XYZ file of C-alpha atoms in Angstrom:
749
model
C 62.254 -51.291 -42.751
C 60.508 -47.955 -42.247
C 59.246 -47.344 -38.712
C 56.354 -44.875 -38.332
C 57.380 -41.822 -36.241
C 54.482 -42.373 -33.852
C 56.102 -45.579 -32.535
C 59.408 -43.823 -31.880
C 57.583 -40.918 -30.232
C 55.551 -43.242 -27.991
C 58.700 -45.129 -27.004
C 60.361 -41.862 -25.921
C 57.256 -40.623 -24.100
C 56.593 -43.823 -22.167
C 60.230 -44.469 -21.254
C 60.787 -40.943 -19.937
C 57.390 -40.957 -18.210
C 58.263 -44.279 -16.577
C 61.504 -42.892 -15.134
C 59.987 -39.599 -13.916
C 57.003 -41.282 -12.272
C 59.302 -43.668 -10.402
C 61.284 -40.682 -9.141
C 58.132 -38.819 -8.097
C 56.816 -41.940 -6.398
C 60.121 -42.116 -4.508
C 59.740 -38.543 -3.228
C 56.035 -39.163 -2.459
C 54.606 -36.701 -4.988
C 51.615 -37.098 -7.358
C 52.373 -39.064 -10.540
C 50.621 -36.375 -12.579
C 53.554 -34.057 -11.895
C 55.936 -36.742 -13.133
C 54.037 -36.965 -16.416
C 54.167 -33.174 -16.848
C 57.923 -33.130 -16.232
C 58.280 -35.949 -18.795
C 56.363 -33.787 -21.269
C 58.664 -30.819 -20.659
C 61.736 -33.037 -21.213
C 60.422 -34.633 -24.436
C 58.782 -31.459 -25.747
C 60.104 -29.096 -28.406
C 61.164 -26.485 -25.841
C 63.791 -28.709 -24.164
C 66.894 -28.911 -26.385
C 68.978 -31.401 -24.399
C 66.909 -34.511 -25.160
C 65.397 -36.190 -28.273
C 62.248 -34.297 -29.248
C 58.893 -35.676 -30.336
C 58.531 -35.555 -34.135
C 54.889 -36.326 -34.941
C 53.043 -33.836 -32.694
C 49.782 -34.194 -34.661
C 49.492 -37.898 -33.834
C 50.422 -37.244 -30.207
C 47.602 -34.675 -30.077
C 45.175 -37.351 -31.305
C 46.361 -39.797 -28.653
C 46.063 -37.003 -26.120
C 42.417 -36.499 -27.161
C 41.819 -40.207 -26.571
C 43.462 -39.723 -23.179
C 40.979 -36.979 -22.275
C 38.115 -39.252 -23.347
C 39.211 -42.142 -21.139
C 40.090 -39.828 -18.238
C 36.555 -38.408 -18.291
C 35.108 -41.902 -18.781
C 36.995 -43.124 -15.689
C 35.867 -40.025 -13.792
C 32.292 -40.921 -14.770
C 32.789 -44.436 -13.397
C 33.730 -42.923 -10.033
C 30.755 -40.571 -10.214
C 27.305 -41.715 -9.126
C 23.852 -40.196 -9.570
C 22.927 -41.833 -6.277
C 25.850 -40.075 -4.564
C 24.877 -36.799 -6.235
C 21.373 -37.219 -4.824
C 22.736 -37.883 -1.343
C 25.462 -35.212 -1.029
C 22.964 -32.706 0.319
C 22.493 -28.995 -0.143
C 25.862 -28.111 1.420
C 27.768 -29.500 -1.575
C 25.559 -27.657 -4.065
C 25.656 -24.339 -2.217
C 29.389 -24.611 -1.477
C 30.320 -25.514 -5.052
C 28.098 -22.795 -6.524
C 29.687 -20.169 -4.296
C 33.212 -21.414 -5.073
C 32.748 -21.603 -8.851
C 30.945 -18.268 -9.234
C 33.482 -16.542 -6.976
C 36.502 -17.971 -8.808
C 34.956 -17.263 -12.227
C 34.651 -13.558 -11.382
C 37.978 -13.424 -9.537
C 39.826 -15.184 -12.378
C 38.188 -12.976 -14.998
C 39.100 -9.737 -13.220
C 42.632 -10.990 -12.521
C 43.053 -11.631 -16.248
C 41.732 -8.190 -17.143
C 44.052 -6.527 -14.598
C 46.968 -8.357 -16.217
C 45.937 -6.842 -19.550
C 44.669 -10.090 -21.088
C 41.833 -10.356 -23.609
C 38.228 -11.058 -22.648
C 38.423 -14.647 -23.896
C 41.695 -15.381 -22.056
C 40.167 -13.942 -18.867
C 36.927 -15.952 -19.220
C 38.832 -19.219 -19.710
C 41.166 -18.336 -16.817
C 38.141 -17.959 -14.537
C 36.864 -21.375 -15.667
C 40.235 -23.012 -15.023
C 40.639 -21.510 -11.542
C 37.164 -22.640 -10.459
C 38.021 -26.361 -10.747
C 39.744 -28.174 -7.864
C 41.698 -31.397 -8.373
C 39.891 -34.596 -7.361
C 43.042 -36.700 -7.838
C 45.291 -34.482 -5.711
C 42.761 -34.046 -2.887
C 42.011 -37.766 -2.591
C 45.732 -38.573 -2.535
C 46.407 -35.891 0.083
C 43.605 -37.197 2.327
C 44.963 -40.748 2.016
C 48.540 -39.666 2.758
C 47.415 -37.652 5.798
C 44.965 -40.375 7.024
C 42.043 -37.950 6.963
C 39.481 -40.011 5.031
C 37.356 -40.527 8.155
C 37.163 -36.842 9.135
C 33.668 -35.292 8.982
C 34.715 -32.483 6.621
C 36.104 -34.908 4.020
C 32.562 -36.046 3.138
C 31.695 -32.402 2.436
C 34.761 -32.041 0.205
C 33.963 -35.261 -1.702
C 30.390 -34.060 -2.185
C 31.636 -30.759 -3.594
C 34.019 -32.587 -5.936
C 31.094 -34.642 -7.278
C 29.110 -31.467 -7.980
C 32.242 -29.865 -9.478
C 32.500 -32.738 -11.973
C 29.033 -31.907 -13.296
C 29.733 -28.161 -13.184
C 32.988 -28.685 -15.116
C 31.174 -30.524 -17.887
C 28.520 -27.800 -18.081
C 31.212 -25.116 -18.065
C 33.003 -26.733 -20.996
C 29.795 -26.646 -23.037
C 29.136 -22.993 -22.130
C 32.742 -21.943 -22.812
C 32.571 -23.678 -26.192
C 29.385 -21.738 -26.975
C 30.958 -18.432 -25.922
C 34.134 -19.203 -27.867
C 32.300 -20.073 -31.093
C 30.354 -16.801 -30.891
C 33.336 -14.799 -29.664
C 32.077 -11.700 -31.448
C 29.377 -11.492 -28.801
C 26.735 -13.795 -27.356
C 23.297 -12.603 -26.341
C 21.574 -13.749 -23.121
C 18.956 -15.479 -25.298
C 21.624 -17.538 -27.092
C 23.279 -18.479 -23.811
C 19.902 -19.456 -22.318
C 19.115 -21.619 -25.352
C 22.498 -23.342 -25.024
C 21.817 -24.099 -21.353
C 18.294 -25.390 -22.108
C 19.635 -27.527 -24.953
C 22.271 -28.976 -22.634
C 19.705 -29.676 -19.905
C 17.409 -31.343 -22.465
C 20.067 -33.721 -23.783
C 21.549 -34.445 -20.336
C 18.106 -35.348 -18.996
C 17.283 -37.466 -22.057
C 20.592 -39.341 -21.932
C 20.336 -39.809 -18.180
C 16.789 -41.213 -18.211
C 17.161 -43.432 -21.292
C 20.708 -44.479 -20.418
C 19.861 -45.271 -16.792
C 17.033 -47.502 -17.993
C 18.997 -49.261 -20.759
C 22.701 -49.483 -19.821
C 22.581 -51.053 -16.299
C 19.753 -53.337 -17.461
C 21.931 -54.543 -20.356
C 24.835 -55.356 -18.029
C 22.526 -57.210 -15.626
C 20.957 -59.298 -18.398
C 24.301 -60.107 -20.053
C 26.220 -60.606 -16.790
C 26.746 -64.369 -17.263
C 27.846 -63.956 -20.887
C 30.548 -61.316 -20.328
C 34.146 -61.968 -19.308
C 36.940 -59.433 -18.811
C 37.955 -59.575 -22.471
C 34.478 -58.780 -23.808
C 33.837 -56.334 -20.969
C 36.633 -53.963 -21.976
C 35.493 -54.113 -25.621
C 31.883 -53.350 -24.681
C 32.801 -50.512 -22.290
C 35.214 -48.892 -24.745
C 32.636 -49.247 -27.525
C 29.872 -47.684 -25.427
C 32.204 -44.870 -24.366
C 33.318 -44.007 -27.894
C 29.767 -44.451 -29.205
C 28.482 -41.840 -26.755
C 31.432 -39.601 -27.664
C 30.409 -39.761 -31.336
C 26.754 -39.085 -30.436
C 27.621 -36.126 -28.190
C 29.905 -34.640 -30.853
C 27.190 -35.108 -33.490
C 24.794 -33.204 -31.218
C 27.257 -30.308 -30.987
C 28.747 -31.107 -27.563
C 32.301 -31.990 -26.556
C 33.717 -35.510 -26.627
C 34.491 -35.144 -22.903
C 30.777 -34.739 -22.135
C 29.891 -37.947 -23.968
C 32.646 -39.920 -22.224
C 31.653 -38.647 -18.776
C 27.940 -39.386 -19.318
C 28.581 -42.962 -20.454
C 30.953 -43.548 -17.541
C 28.345 -42.333 -15.043
C 25.705 -44.631 -16.607
C 27.959 -47.698 -16.513
C 28.778 -46.777 -12.889
C 25.302 -48.044 -11.944
C 25.951 -51.480 -13.477
C 26.577 -54.519 -11.227
C 30.189 -55.583 -10.545
C 31.488 -52.060 -11.142
C 34.805 -52.997 -9.530
C 35.490 -55.423 -12.409
C 34.718 -52.710 -14.978
C 37.051 -50.280 -13.193
C 39.715 -52.978 -13.070
C 39.669 -53.658 -16.839
C 39.390 -49.967 -17.787
C 42.174 -48.792 -15.466
C 45.118 -49.876 -17.682
C 43.558 -48.165 -20.713
C 42.892 -45.020 -18.692
C 46.408 -45.050 -17.206
C 48.074 -45.445 -20.606
C 46.141 -42.792 -22.512
C 45.937 -40.548 -19.437
C 49.720 -40.612 -19.176
C 50.011 -39.547 -22.824
C 47.540 -36.718 -22.163
C 49.480 -35.333 -19.189
C 52.771 -35.720 -21.051
C 51.267 -33.719 -23.925
C 50.315 -31.059 -21.368
C 53.952 -30.815 -20.323
C 55.056 -30.507 -23.957
C 53.251 -27.179 -24.197
C 55.245 -25.735 -21.286
C 58.051 -23.432 -22.388
C 60.504 -22.690 -19.525
C 61.538 -19.444 -21.270
C 57.884 -18.399 -21.452
C 57.447 -19.181 -17.749
C 60.369 -16.918 -16.873
C 58.882 -14.208 -19.062
C 55.452 -14.503 -17.378
C 56.589 -15.081 -13.801
C 54.622 -12.081 -12.519
C 51.248 -13.352 -13.922
C 52.086 -16.858 -12.609
C 52.748 -15.622 -9.063
C 49.690 -13.369 -9.249
C 47.395 -16.221 -10.352
C 48.813 -18.573 -7.696
C 47.967 -15.993 -5.019
C 44.520 -15.370 -6.549
C 43.839 -19.132 -6.676
C 44.819 -19.841 -3.087
C 43.171 -16.778 -1.530
C 40.054 -17.063 -3.713
C 39.586 -20.771 -2.974
C 40.069 -20.220 0.746
C 37.504 -17.411 0.843
C 34.821 -18.715 -1.526
C 35.015 -22.422 -0.616
C 34.926 -21.680 3.102
C 32.078 -19.190 2.692
C 30.102 -21.551 0.460
C 30.332 -24.469 2.874
C 29.392 -22.189 5.756
C 26.386 -20.830 3.851
C 25.441 -24.464 3.185
C 24.836 -24.909 6.904
C 28.121 -26.332 8.222
C 30.035 -25.276 11.324
C 32.892 -22.812 11.095
C 35.451 -25.581 11.769
C 34.187 -27.839 8.960
C 33.903 -24.878 6.599
C 37.516 -23.798 7.126
C 38.805 -27.376 6.778
C 36.904 -27.780 3.488
C 38.125 -24.415 2.185
C 41.774 -25.213 2.946
C 41.427 -28.632 1.240
C 40.165 -27.170 -2.049
C 42.925 -24.577 -2.529
C 44.374 -25.885 -5.809
C 43.589 -26.523 -9.482
C 44.220 -29.739 -11.406
C 43.383 -32.013 -14.303
C 40.038 -30.441 -15.222
C 41.800 -27.097 -15.609
C 44.145 -28.697 -18.179
C 41.135 -29.987 -20.114
C 39.507 -26.532 -20.134
C 42.822 -24.986 -21.197
C 43.114 -27.568 -23.959
C 39.585 -26.693 -25.083
C 40.567 -23.044 -25.496
C 43.706 -24.019 -27.424
C 41.853 -26.438 -29.733
C 39.206 -23.797 -30.483
C 41.970 -21.260 -31.184
C 40.438 -18.620 -28.917
C 43.066 -18.391 -26.142
C 46.639 -17.101 -26.251
C 49.624 -19.475 -26.414
C 50.951 -18.346 -23.035
C 47.789 -19.307 -21.106
C 48.272 -23.086 -21.171
C 51.819 -23.186 -19.683
C 50.862 -20.567 -17.092
C 47.935 -22.710 -15.880
C 50.182 -25.773 -15.764
C 52.694 -23.858 -13.638
C 49.924 -22.702 -11.278
C 48.584 -26.256 -11.016
C 52.011 -27.732 -10.257
C 52.661 -25.128 -7.555
C 49.248 -25.476 -5.870
C 49.582 -29.285 -6.021
C 52.748 -29.065 -3.930
C 51.091 -26.674 -1.437
C 47.867 -28.735 -1.003
C 49.045 -31.040 1.861
C 50.480 -28.060 3.732
C 47.245 -26.109 3.482
C 45.187 -29.112 4.656
C 47.445 -29.390 7.695
C 47.272 -25.612 8.261
C 43.461 -25.590 8.633
C 43.639 -25.948 12.429
C 45.958 -22.945 12.619
C 43.532 -20.984 10.438
C 40.666 -21.905 12.789
C 42.639 -20.706 15.814
C 43.503 -17.400 14.126
C 39.876 -16.742 13.106
C 38.612 -17.643 16.590
C 41.083 -15.154 18.067
C 39.990 -12.413 15.688
C 36.209 -12.918 15.983
C 34.353 -12.612 19.310
C 33.502 -15.992 20.870
C 29.808 -15.091 21.239
C 29.599 -14.295 17.522
C 31.226 -17.632 16.564
C 28.870 -19.562 18.871
C 25.931 -17.687 17.374
C 27.020 -18.596 13.831
C 27.398 -22.304 14.681
C 24.068 -22.367 16.537
C 22.305 -20.527 13.702
C 23.632 -22.967 11.105
C 22.525 -25.942 13.206
C 18.998 -24.513 13.451
C 18.946 -23.799 9.715
C 19.908 -27.398 9.004
C 17.068 -28.752 11.136
C 14.565 -26.404 9.539
C 15.920 -27.080 6.056
C 15.755 -30.861 6.402
C 12.152 -30.715 7.581
C 10.738 -28.656 4.728
C 7.822 -30.538 3.160
C 7.332 -27.835 0.541
C 10.966 -28.022 -0.527
C 10.853 -31.819 -0.800
C 7.577 -31.707 -2.727
C 8.795 -29.023 -5.144
C 12.078 -30.878 -5.693
C 10.185 -34.062 -6.571
C 7.682 -32.122 -8.682
C 10.318 -30.233 -10.704
C 12.397 -33.381 -11.221
C 9.383 -35.359 -12.430
C 8.210 -32.554 -14.704
C 11.704 -32.143 -16.156
C 11.956 -35.855 -16.930
C 8.405 -36.184 -18.294
C 8.679 -32.969 -20.333
C 12.026 -34.036 -21.806
C 10.766 -37.494 -22.788
C 7.569 -36.124 -24.352
C 9.543 -33.513 -26.302
C 12.039 -36.121 -27.510
C 9.258 -38.447 -28.712
C 7.494 -35.615 -30.589
C 10.761 -34.425 -32.202
C 11.659 -37.984 -33.201
C 8.216 -38.451 -34.738
C 8.367 -35.120 -36.604
C 11.863 -35.472 -38.071
C 12.317 -39.216 -38.541
C 9.219 -41.324 -38.014
C 6.995 -39.434 -40.488
C 9.386 -40.006 -43.390
C 9.896 -43.647 -42.443
C 6.160 -44.428 -42.260
C 5.616 -42.552 -45.546
C 7.414 -45.430 -47.289
C 4.621 -47.802 -46.210
C 1.488 -45.600 -45.906
C 0.084 -43.180 -48.464
C -0.191 -39.426 -47.919
C -1.833 -37.967 -45.782
C -2.597 -41.155 -43.857
C 1.083 -41.619 -42.986
C 0.839 -38.531 -40.752
C -2.237 -39.884 -38.962
C -0.505 -43.232 -38.431
C 2.607 -41.474 -37.078
C 0.495 -39.387 -34.683
C -1.244 -42.516 -33.362
C 2.089 -44.302 -32.797
C 3.495 -41.172 -31.124
C 0.585 -40.900 -28.691
C 0.851 -44.621 -27.897
C 4.556 -44.144 -27.066
C 3.742 -41.102 -24.899
C 0.701 -42.600 -23.172
C 2.443 -44.164 -20.100
C 4.103 -40.791 -19.403
C 0.827 -38.929 -20.015
C -0.919 -41.296 -17.595
C 1.346 -40.345 -14.701
C 0.901 -36.633 -15.492
C -2.852 -37.100 -15.237
C -2.807 -38.159 -11.605
C -4.915 -35.131 -10.728
C -5.198 -36.030 -7.037
C -1.816 -37.105 -5.670
C -3.103 -38.917 -2.605
C -0.878 -40.814 -0.217
C 2.121 -38.534 -0.893
C 3.652 -35.247 0.278
C 0.810 -33.623 -1.663
C -1.619 -34.964 0.950
C 0.506 -33.764 3.871
C 0.670 -30.229 2.458
C -3.039 -30.260 1.545
C -4.054 -31.302 5.055
C -1.611 -29.022 6.884
C -3.107 -25.678 5.914
C -5.830 -24.321 3.662
C -3.385 -21.735 2.305
C -1.582 -24.614 0.550
C -4.642 -25.525 -1.536
C -4.325 -22.872 -4.261
C -0.605 -23.424 -5.054
C -1.113 -27.208 -5.030
C -4.075 -26.920 -7.424
C -1.936 -24.716 -9.693
C 0.843 -27.324 -9.757
C -1.596 -30.135 -10.588
C -3.122 -27.946 -13.326
C 0.392 -27.399 -14.706
C 0.854 -31.174 -15.001
C -2.416 -31.558 -16.878
C -1.483 -28.620 -19.110
C 1.836 -30.272 -20.047
C -0.021 -33.470 -20.974
C -2.581 -31.531 -23.025
C 0.097 -29.518 -24.850
C 1.983 -32.723 -25.748
C -1.142 -34.237 -27.335
C -2.096 -31.010 -29.130
C 1.437 -30.628 -30.544
C 1.332 -34.201 -31.804
C -2.030 -33.680 -33.494
C -1.148 -30.286 -35.012
C 2.542 -30.753 -35.899
C 2.684 -34.444 -36.742
C -0.858 -35.149 -37.997
C -1.237 -31.493 -39.158
C -4.820 -31.196 -37.889
C -6.483 -27.847 -37.251
C -6.682 -26.645 -33.637
C -10.504 -26.747 -33.724
C -10.281 -30.471 -34.389
C -7.185 -31.166 -32.206
C -8.554 -29.622 -28.983
C -11.733 -31.767 -28.640
C -9.742 -34.892 -29.590
C -7.222 -33.952 -26.870
C -9.971 -33.675 -24.238
C -11.339 -37.113 -25.175
C -7.853 -38.657 -25.079
C -7.093 -37.120 -21.691
C -10.285 -38.650 -20.278
C -9.578 -42.185 -21.540
C -5.850 -42.125 -20.743
C -6.530 -40.891 -17.186
C -8.907 -43.837 -16.598
C -6.566 -46.546 -17.914
C -5.212 -48.880 -15.234
C -3.226 -50.756 -17.901
C -1.272 -47.623 -18.831
C -0.592 -46.955 -15.166
C 0.781 -50.481 -14.760
C 3.070 -49.997 -17.770
C 4.379 -46.717 -16.369
C 4.982 -48.251 -12.925
C 6.855 -51.110 -14.571
C 9.143 -48.659 -16.389
C 9.601 -46.490 -13.298
C 10.429 -49.431 -11.022
C 13.129 -50.627 -13.438
C 14.595 -47.113 -13.574
C 14.612 -46.776 -9.760
C 16.143 -50.229 -9.346
C 18.980 -49.334 -11.740
C 19.500 -46.040 -9.914
C 19.356 -47.252 -6.312
C 19.613 -51.028 -5.906
C 23.422 -51.377 -6.056
C 23.983 -48.664 -3.481
C 21.241 -49.951 -1.179
C 22.858 -53.406 -1.328
C 26.263 -51.893 -0.456
C 24.702 -49.983 2.439
C 23.022 -53.111 3.838
C 26.199 -55.141 3.457
C 28.303 -52.468 5.192
C 25.931 -52.353 8.170
C 25.051 -56.056 8.197
C 21.373 -55.427 7.445
C 19.379 -58.309 5.955
C 16.582 -57.814 3.417
C 14.007 -58.899 5.997
C 15.260 -56.452 8.611
C 15.516 -53.619 6.119
C 12.032 -54.277 4.792
C 10.649 -54.508 8.325
C 11.950 -51.021 9.111
C 10.354 -49.510 6.002
C 6.752 -49.979 7.168
C 4.939 -48.960 10.349
C 1.857 -50.313 12.127
C -0.371 -48.501 14.588
C -3.697 -48.937 16.418
C -6.300 -46.172 15.895
C -9.776 -45.727 17.375
C -12.813 -44.349 15.510
C -14.309 -41.445 17.544
C -18.018 -41.088 18.328
C -18.378 -38.102 15.985
C -16.058 -39.356 13.253
C -16.908 -38.435 9.674
C -16.186 -42.082 8.790
C -19.319 -43.261 10.609
C -22.029 -44.490 8.281
C -19.557 -44.843 5.413
C -18.182 -47.981 3.829
C -14.495 -48.534 3.234
C -15.110 -47.948 -0.489
C -17.104 -44.717 -0.110
C -14.614 -43.224 2.370
C -11.748 -43.772 -0.129
C -9.539 -44.416 2.896
C -6.741 -46.212 0.992
C -6.719 -43.608 -1.782
C -6.669 -40.638 0.596
C -4.092 -41.801 3.130
C -2.219 -44.682 1.462
C -2.552 -46.941 4.535
C -4.092 -50.418 4.537
C -6.488 -51.561 7.284
C -5.237 -54.955 8.447
C -7.716 -55.459 11.244
C -10.888 -53.905 12.721
C -12.182 -54.750 16.205
C -15.656 -53.463 17.153
C -17.018 -52.793 20.651
C -18.386 -56.358 20.847
C -14.843 -57.668 20.420
C -15.606 -59.043 16.968
C -12.576 -59.064 14.716
C -12.665 -58.299 10.975
C -9.451 -59.144 9.177
C -8.636 -57.112 6.074
C -12.020 -55.346 5.860
C -13.591 -55.487 2.389
C -14.952 -52.560 0.366
C -18.409 -52.936 2.000
C -17.101 -52.733 5.585
C -18.944 -50.081 7.671
C -17.063 -47.993 10.241
C -18.585 -48.081 13.743
C -17.994 -45.879 16.840
C -15.080 -46.852 19.114
C -13.929 -49.620 16.785
C -10.160 -50.153 16.766
C -8.291 -50.205 13.471
C -4.828 -51.711 12.912
C -3.226 -49.750 10.068
C -0.041 -50.374 8.089
C 1.762 -47.819 5.929
C 5.057 -46.087 5.217
C 6.464 -43.378 7.495
C 5.229 -40.736 5.059
C 1.733 -42.223 4.925
C 1.566 -42.275 8.717
C 2.522 -38.573 8.668
C -0.386 -37.914 6.298
C -2.763 -39.683 8.672
C -1.365 -37.763 11.653
C -1.868 -34.441 9.828
C -5.471 -35.394 9.046
C -6.132 -36.287 12.695
C -4.547 -33.084 14.029
C -6.612 -30.956 11.614
C -9.855 -32.790 12.552
C -10.284 -33.973 8.972
C -10.692 -37.598 10.024
C -12.194 -38.729 13.342
C -9.512 -41.063 14.687
C -7.419 -41.140 17.843
C -4.361 -43.159 18.765
C -2.745 -43.867 22.123
C 0.730 -44.896 20.974
C 2.882 -43.881 18.039
C 3.105 -46.415 15.196
C 5.967 -48.929 15.433
C 8.008 -50.590 12.703
C 6.957 -53.924 11.243
C 9.988 -55.545 12.880
C 9.093 -54.186 16.335
C 5.441 -55.151 15.900
C 6.187 -58.829 15.246
C 8.744 -58.990 18.033
C 5.824 -58.598 20.433
C 3.435 -60.795 18.438
C 3.507 -63.638 20.987
C 2.088 -61.328 23.662
C -1.025 -60.741 21.529
C -3.961 -63.163 22.102
C -4.382 -65.726 19.318
C -7.705 -64.207 18.321
C -6.059 -60.903 17.288
C -2.852 -62.166 15.712
C -1.776 -61.497 12.153
C 1.159 -63.200 10.477
C 3.796 -62.108 7.949
C 4.362 -64.291 4.909
C 6.477 -64.046 1.791
C 6.411 -65.693 -1.635
C 8.838 -65.600 -4.555
C 7.532 -65.005 -8.067
C 9.170 -67.515 -10.429
C 8.797 -68.341 -14.125
C 6.075 -70.868 -13.365
C 4.221 -68.617 -10.901
C 0.620 -67.684 -11.794
C 1.400 -64.191 -10.464
C 3.982 -63.472 -13.182
C 2.887 -60.648 -15.486
C -0.234 -59.867 -13.461
C -0.971 -56.756 -11.419
C -1.903 -56.649 -7.746
C -5.354 -55.555 -8.872
C -5.705 -58.686 -11.049
C -4.554 -61.072 -8.325
C -6.736 -59.476 -5.609
C -4.970 -61.010 -2.588
C -7.540 -59.537 -0.219
C -10.540 -61.418 -1.570
C -8.759 -64.506 -2.898
C -6.351 -65.327 -0.050
C -7.515 -63.080 2.818
C -4.125 -61.367 2.647
C -2.661 -58.030 1.617
C 0.608 -57.380 -0.215
C 2.441 -54.761 1.832
C 5.688 -54.729 -0.142
C 7.777 -56.162 -2.957
C 11.542 -56.646 -2.907
C 13.153 -56.566 -6.377
C 16.780 -57.496 -6.090
C 17.853 -55.120 -3.333
C 15.246 -52.456 -4.032
C 12.138 -52.306 -1.834
C 8.694 -51.121 -2.998
C 6.524 -50.501 0.062
C 2.706 -50.435 -0.035
C 2.810 -51.050 -3.808
C 0.263 -49.591 -6.203
C -2.565 -51.958 -7.280
C -1.377 -51.463 -10.869
C 2.176 -52.713 -10.260
C 3.067 -55.756 -12.409
C 4.738 -58.788 -10.790
C 8.122 -59.675 -12.295
C 10.309 -62.766 -12.201
C 12.300 -62.897 -8.962
C 10.007 -60.583 -6.962
C 9.867 -61.321 -3.234
C 6.299 -60.445 -2.210
C 5.427 -59.791 1.436
């Protein structure tokens, strides 16, 4: 019977890898090194052992290994963690990567290498090893140290940077004759567009699918589904002109937000371990001991460049990110190595045929050496701190630490930075989705509808469908006055903020208008003279639609739940926080008094637009005659010296405080607002006449609330109550919008 060579080859690979990994486990070294040694032994450059025959098939299995390695890395990654790592990780990683890119490139040029070899060398040296660092921290019992969180944050950002770098290096390699800044910019924009599109759509669809199908999936079907989704995204990414590694990583990061992630990781781990082992063995096969002896000078040079460069740029980056000198040095010493991502980048250069044969084994040698030195450098950080403190004057070191602490406080309190971050993120997401819908309509939907509708009416029908699909997104862009948000705080703080804020709001409206005009001119092929007035009419009607706003809020709440709920639940569980306690700390209540010259006097609650302007609800009003009005209606008139009990989020209370301090609203308050939990702790001390009570209801399938909005239900007039929050799963929506739709399982307070 004929046995395919691939089976014999796999038998050799796995047997040798099994023996070497046991030996490396015995001497307490990373298993990755054992796989590489197994590759050297079974490779064509080692003549004292049976050699692999079918290298082409092994290369294919190795490619599958890269896919599942990146998929598993995506499972460990989290968009929520990326959001929470802080500016230090971003600044530190940026400094490290840019520094090592330039240092690696110039080291390659000094060694007489080509431009392409030098560019890829810089990319390889900029990536630290997540696997090696985590193992070193565990072995040294350093997981609980303050600097380890900084290092983990930088590794998360490095994962994203590595994926982006692979795409950019591929672009540079394909156009190796020379790439213009315009081409590089277009490649970056194209990458950002597809990453944003996949993130938004995937975050909405993938975790939702796993939640809905949770009771129908067992471990057997789970591994099939996960592998199918992974390879499906790989095919899609490759079809779009990106690497298979990008697709695998993206799908892994999306599935990471699904419930019961630990079960997914459990069933994927054997697949990842098997194919990952084959990948690292294939890395070792490319190592030629003779070649290493021939290039020992470049190897030693690059090892020195790697260690010194990482120490300098990582330490400097973390310090510039606002950390103390001690934490910065510890982080820098921890990141002084290269690892698995460097192999993947090296493999990319080899597969594209743009790097020299000697580069791959050299990088492997550097990685192996720096892997061995990693624990020693982590332990040497304290010595490095002592040496630096001896060299630098003590006053200068104290000044640096004090300056960084002040920068952190100032940085964390920047309302403009927070507002611009939210604004840019929202515009990026909305702009990407609108562009994707228009492109889909132009290239696919028009031809499809043409099979059912005659020309030219098929274009008009396509344009109508396109605008309907875009309308929830257009509705949120048309919130011309962003009351009850950071916009209000900045608007009330200083008049100098008015012009830039108006410009930003105008930009939002312009994006919405451009999307409609493009649809009418490109899809429906109308003239601009006709498209512009139609656009103005559409903007007016879309901006007035409460139904569209409710649809958008429904989509957004599902997205935010998928993004945050699992991690919020883990946080509450870790700290023993119940849903009631957590919810009670999200809202604040405070007593305010209407002044004698308040601009609210003579106005009704409706005409003052109090809820719209400040986001707070008035729970109670007590006039000078001690008459109590619970949940004042729209026709309530403000009177002098009346006391108002207000409820709102911390941010909304800040808006109100800014308005009071700038004499925009005539209110005073004696005590700072307290949390909902604190308020009801003291409820028994309040006379019965003034008491208010918390109450909660659950929306079920039979509930009359299901599918309705807060505006439709009108708690205030119907039940003399106000909905101050909704808990969906583990995600809390405080002071919900009147257009929010009730869903099955909502806990309404």
